[in-house]
Amino acid sequence: MVRAARLMSLVLLLQGRGGMTAGQLAQELEVSERTIHRDVLALSEAGIPVYADRGRAGGYRLVDGYRTRLTGLDRAEAEALFLSGVPDALRDMGLREVAEAARLKAAAALAPGLRDAPATAAQRFHLDAPGWFASDIPPPPALAPLARAVWGDHPVSAEYREAARTVEPYGLVLKAGVWYLAGRTKERLLVYRVDRFAGVSVDTARRFDRDPDFDLAAFWADRSEQFTRSLLRTHVTLRLSPAGLRMLRHVADPAARADALASARDDGTVVLAVESLEIAYTQLLAFGPEAEVLDPPELRALLAEAATRMASLYHPAGGSR
């Protein structure tokens, strides 16, 4: 089965690109050049008109005018094609091979003058969904089975925070390197962290009735704002300079920023919602001299101490030389 898929991919690569060397094919298909030579021989014996160009610029080609009929996308490939801009996400969900087959079929179906369009676009646009500095974090084990369940509308049974649950998985969201599942349980749509699922079992014999009006993007926007606001339980009072007011968009949470700007007085005083004083301390350091903490006193004292220590580092009589 694996070899059959590889042979099909080899034909589609030659059809889409006109001709490739054994080394290029080996790199694209992640096999050895010897395997490519064997695969080409097998294709020739099966009646596929592959021939070899001799010389330094040689390689393998299909006879001019030959078109394979294997360019039709199946449903899984068509769906995966829409995610081709997030290759890491496809890999984590176990869909990389499906998406690659879809990409090859789509490229092979393009008119000859347009076949370089996917490569041209890929050189210029890339969506990097995971969070910064998080590329070495492995995907959660539950992600692949949950992704299969989402695609097939299959209910799943699993443990979530050590409690048994049956969930109808509606969609997956990747936010800052963390995967979340939008799922229905007991007539309620909730958000779950995928890395907290264990023992996921997909019931492929059943399919649930998906709400046709469900909008994953709108649902996520609503729930994520609710979740963020639920965390912002502490308030601090600041006096911001004009530059500090402009910096709010880079430092504060969007929901907190909107509320802070709405509370702003003529002298730049705002009330900012934060998750905790510890987190506020880290956030407010980014303002430097553009913000003054007025309340609470303990946070003001922490920032004053940090300012004193920083001044000693840069004072002509202190710091390292």
XYZ file of C-alpha atoms in Angstrom:
321
model
C 0.000 0.000 0.000
C 2.822 2.371 0.853
C 4.659 1.572 -2.370
C 1.509 2.016 -4.469
C 1.025 5.503 -3.032
C 4.679 6.310 -3.703
C 4.444 5.137 -7.320
C 1.386 7.313 -7.851
C 3.206 10.268 -6.305
C 6.192 9.667 -8.582
C 3.982 9.745 -11.683
C 2.234 12.913 -10.506
C 5.563 14.607 -9.803
C 6.805 13.866 -13.313
C 3.497 14.951 -14.824
C 3.463 18.192 -12.877
C 7.116 19.196 -13.301
C 7.962 17.787 -16.701
C 11.094 15.966 -15.620
C 13.196 15.316 -12.508
C 16.477 13.661 -11.666
C 16.623 10.545 -9.499
C 18.139 12.655 -6.730
C 15.311 15.170 -6.853
C 12.692 12.431 -6.807
C 14.449 10.662 -3.941
C 14.510 13.851 -1.899
C 10.865 14.645 -2.637
C 9.641 11.144 -1.783
C 12.101 10.618 1.098
C 13.625 7.399 -0.275
C 16.971 6.403 -1.760
C 17.915 6.887 -5.403
C 18.140 3.105 -5.742
C 14.491 2.889 -4.698
C 13.610 5.493 -7.347
C 15.330 3.434 -10.046
C 13.381 0.337 -8.961
C 10.117 2.280 -8.879
C 10.679 3.656 -12.396
C 11.350 0.129 -13.651
C 8.125 -1.061 -12.009
C 6.166 1.757 -13.657
C 7.618 0.939 -17.064
C 6.684 -2.721 -16.648
C 3.162 -1.614 -15.701
C 2.821 0.332 -18.964
C 3.462 3.859 -17.682
C 5.597 5.588 -20.378
C 8.511 6.759 -18.222
C 11.835 7.223 -19.965
C 15.295 8.370 -18.926
C 17.120 11.360 -20.414
C 20.830 10.695 -20.715
C 23.620 13.133 -19.941
C 24.511 15.537 -17.134
C 21.123 17.275 -17.261
C 19.262 14.010 -17.615
C 16.542 12.551 -15.472
C 13.197 10.867 -15.781
C 10.272 12.095 -17.868
C 6.886 10.969 -19.085
C 6.259 10.662 -22.815
C 4.921 13.972 -24.123
C 1.145 14.076 -24.054
C 0.748 11.354 -21.427
C -1.775 12.311 -18.730
C -2.601 10.111 -15.774
C -6.218 9.895 -14.665
C -5.223 9.847 -11.011
C -5.657 13.588 -10.547
C -9.107 13.468 -8.939
C -9.072 14.432 -5.248
C -10.914 12.256 -2.777
C -12.765 13.914 0.103
C -9.954 13.580 2.650
C -7.414 15.033 0.227
C -9.680 17.926 -0.730
C -10.251 18.810 2.930
C -6.552 18.548 3.773
C -5.659 20.769 0.816
C -7.342 23.691 2.571
C -4.855 23.257 5.444
C -1.772 23.122 3.242
C -0.613 26.492 4.582
C -0.026 25.026 8.041
C 2.338 22.095 7.395
C 3.298 21.607 11.042
C -0.354 21.349 12.014
C -0.978 18.793 9.259
C 1.964 16.719 10.469
C 0.786 16.819 14.074
C -2.723 15.721 13.095
C -1.387 12.825 11.008
C -2.567 14.363 7.718
C 0.730 15.267 6.037
C 0.658 12.353 3.564
C -2.951 13.056 2.604
C -2.235 16.749 2.035
C 0.895 15.967 0.002
C -1.106 13.659 -2.268
C -3.700 16.403 -2.700
C -1.018 18.962 -3.523
C 0.535 16.734 -6.160
C -2.832 16.001 -7.777
C -3.757 19.668 -7.829
C -0.398 20.609 -9.348
C -0.684 17.883 -11.983
C -4.117 19.137 -12.988
C -2.883 22.698 -13.614
C -2.177 23.957 -17.086
C 1.562 23.798 -17.922
C 1.989 27.579 -17.663
C 0.585 27.606 -14.123
C 2.391 24.661 -12.586
C 4.958 26.811 -10.845
C 2.238 28.843 -9.100
C 2.192 26.720 -5.884
C 5.974 26.926 -5.529
C 5.952 30.663 -6.252
C 3.294 31.280 -3.607
C 5.051 29.057 -1.073
C 8.230 31.106 -1.478
C 6.363 34.262 -0.518
C 3.666 33.328 1.956
C 3.806 31.082 4.986
C 1.489 30.758 7.977
C 3.387 29.845 11.144
C 0.573 28.941 13.515
C 2.576 27.571 16.498
C 3.887 29.959 19.103
C 7.378 31.393 19.054
C 10.172 29.192 20.447
C 7.798 26.214 20.728
C 8.876 24.185 17.684
C 10.513 21.479 19.809
C 7.323 20.710 21.760
C 5.869 17.394 20.531
C 2.168 17.288 19.633
C -0.120 15.816 22.310
C -0.803 12.081 21.785
C -4.559 12.690 21.641
C -4.303 15.068 18.683
C -4.176 12.548 15.826
C -7.198 10.459 16.933
C -9.162 13.609 17.728
C -8.351 14.994 14.274
C -9.646 11.794 12.644
C -12.802 12.053 14.720
C -13.302 15.702 13.739
C -12.955 14.930 10.031
C -15.372 11.995 10.240
C -17.903 13.466 12.728
C -17.294 10.480 15.006
C -17.933 10.700 18.771
C -15.033 9.931 21.089
C -14.700 8.489 24.561
C -11.785 9.674 26.660
C -10.552 10.750 30.044
C -10.321 14.487 30.572
C -8.824 15.694 33.817
C -9.247 12.144 35.167
C -12.989 12.052 34.402
C -14.578 9.826 31.746
C -16.330 11.806 29.009
C -18.081 11.232 25.714
C -17.551 14.162 23.367
C -18.786 15.087 19.904
C -15.683 16.790 18.444
C -16.659 19.800 16.329
C -13.300 21.371 15.551
C -9.657 21.881 16.469
C -7.978 25.224 17.082
C -4.234 25.881 17.241
C -3.494 28.939 19.356
C 0.075 29.992 20.211
C 1.353 26.419 19.907
C -1.431 24.898 22.053
C -4.196 22.721 20.574
C -7.802 23.111 21.709
C -10.910 21.070 20.883
C -14.380 22.527 20.480
C -16.663 19.677 21.517
C -20.257 19.072 22.486
C -21.124 17.121 25.601
C -24.541 16.991 27.263
C -25.958 19.534 24.820
C -23.211 22.089 25.610
C -20.349 23.214 23.422
C -17.166 23.580 25.443
C -13.464 24.193 24.842
C -10.987 21.500 25.908
C -7.202 21.485 25.926
C -6.093 18.572 23.763
C -3.028 17.832 25.907
C -5.333 17.006 28.832
C -7.092 14.163 27.015
C -6.009 10.575 27.699
C -7.152 7.222 26.382
C -9.009 8.618 23.367
C -11.224 6.046 21.637
C -12.911 6.999 18.359
C -16.279 5.362 17.657
C -15.935 4.991 13.888
C -19.168 2.986 13.735
C -21.236 6.062 14.615
C -21.524 9.620 13.361
C -23.088 12.480 15.263
C -25.372 15.094 13.713
C -23.328 18.260 13.419
C -25.114 21.575 13.850
C -25.071 22.979 10.280
C -24.971 26.547 11.611
C -21.872 25.986 13.758
C -19.124 28.502 12.967
C -15.819 27.421 14.512
C -14.096 30.793 14.068
C -16.993 32.717 15.646
C -17.325 30.175 18.450
C -13.613 30.371 19.229
C -13.579 34.163 19.187
C -16.477 34.292 21.629
C -15.205 31.624 24.013
C -11.610 32.773 24.001
C -12.684 36.305 24.919
C -14.882 34.929 27.714
C -11.987 32.806 28.953
C -9.538 35.696 28.823
C -11.875 37.995 30.721
C -12.410 35.315 33.373
C -8.657 35.362 34.050
C -8.410 39.149 34.383
C -9.505 39.334 38.011
C -7.064 41.948 39.310
C -6.983 45.650 38.464
C -4.120 48.121 38.582
C -4.225 51.887 38.155
C -1.575 53.465 35.937
C -0.650 56.899 34.693
C 0.536 56.564 31.112
C 2.370 59.042 28.945
C 1.111 59.508 25.369
C 3.749 56.989 24.291
C 2.561 54.614 27.031
C -1.019 54.837 25.757
C 0.222 53.843 22.308
C 2.196 50.947 23.823
C -0.926 49.416 25.374
C -1.659 47.500 22.180
C 1.695 45.710 22.440
C 1.625 44.990 26.178
C -1.939 44.402 27.371
C -4.441 41.717 26.422
C -6.827 42.989 23.702
C -9.880 42.760 25.967
C -8.050 44.516 28.816
C -6.694 47.152 26.441
C -10.160 48.118 25.210
C -11.465 48.497 28.751
C -8.375 50.457 29.831
C -8.696 52.924 26.965
C -12.375 53.369 27.775
C -11.401 54.277 31.368
C -8.678 56.750 30.359
C -8.757 60.225 31.924
C -7.243 63.427 30.602
C -4.060 62.983 32.665
C -3.423 59.498 31.164
C -4.706 57.570 34.180
C -6.205 54.187 33.235
C -7.460 51.108 35.054
C -5.938 47.953 33.560
C -7.270 44.440 34.200
C -4.531 41.828 34.724
C -4.360 38.159 35.603
C -2.253 38.671 38.735
C 0.191 41.142 40.243
C 3.079 38.841 39.314
C 2.068 38.876 35.653
C 1.322 42.612 35.819
C 4.868 43.207 37.106
C 6.328 41.484 34.050
C 3.989 43.287 31.657
C 4.541 46.737 33.133
C 8.325 46.466 32.972
C 7.894 46.725 29.208
C 6.543 50.267 29.562
C 9.769 51.526 31.100
C 9.400 55.207 32.045
C 6.166 55.554 30.052
C 3.997 54.201 32.901
C 3.679 54.946 36.605
C 1.844 52.530 38.895
C -0.509 54.402 41.203
C -2.245 51.420 42.757
C -1.885 48.898 44.359
C 1.014 49.966 46.617
C 2.737 46.569 46.570
C 3.020 46.598 42.780
C 4.274 50.186 42.854
C 6.968 49.108 45.327
C 8.053 46.198 43.090
C 8.399 48.487 40.052
C 10.225 51.127 42.114
C 12.745 48.518 43.265
C 13.225 47.306 39.687
C 13.766 50.882 38.499
C 16.376 51.475 41.223
C 18.259 48.311 40.333
C 18.151 49.141 36.638
C 19.394 52.685 37.284
C 22.343 51.302 39.245
C 23.323 49.162 36.256
C 23.491 52.152 33.942
C 24.791 54.769 36.389
C 28.329 55.922 35.450
C 29.627 54.822 38.865
C 28.017 51.371 38.780
C 27.502 48.406 36.550
C 30.086 46.324 34.725
C 32.824 47.855 32.643
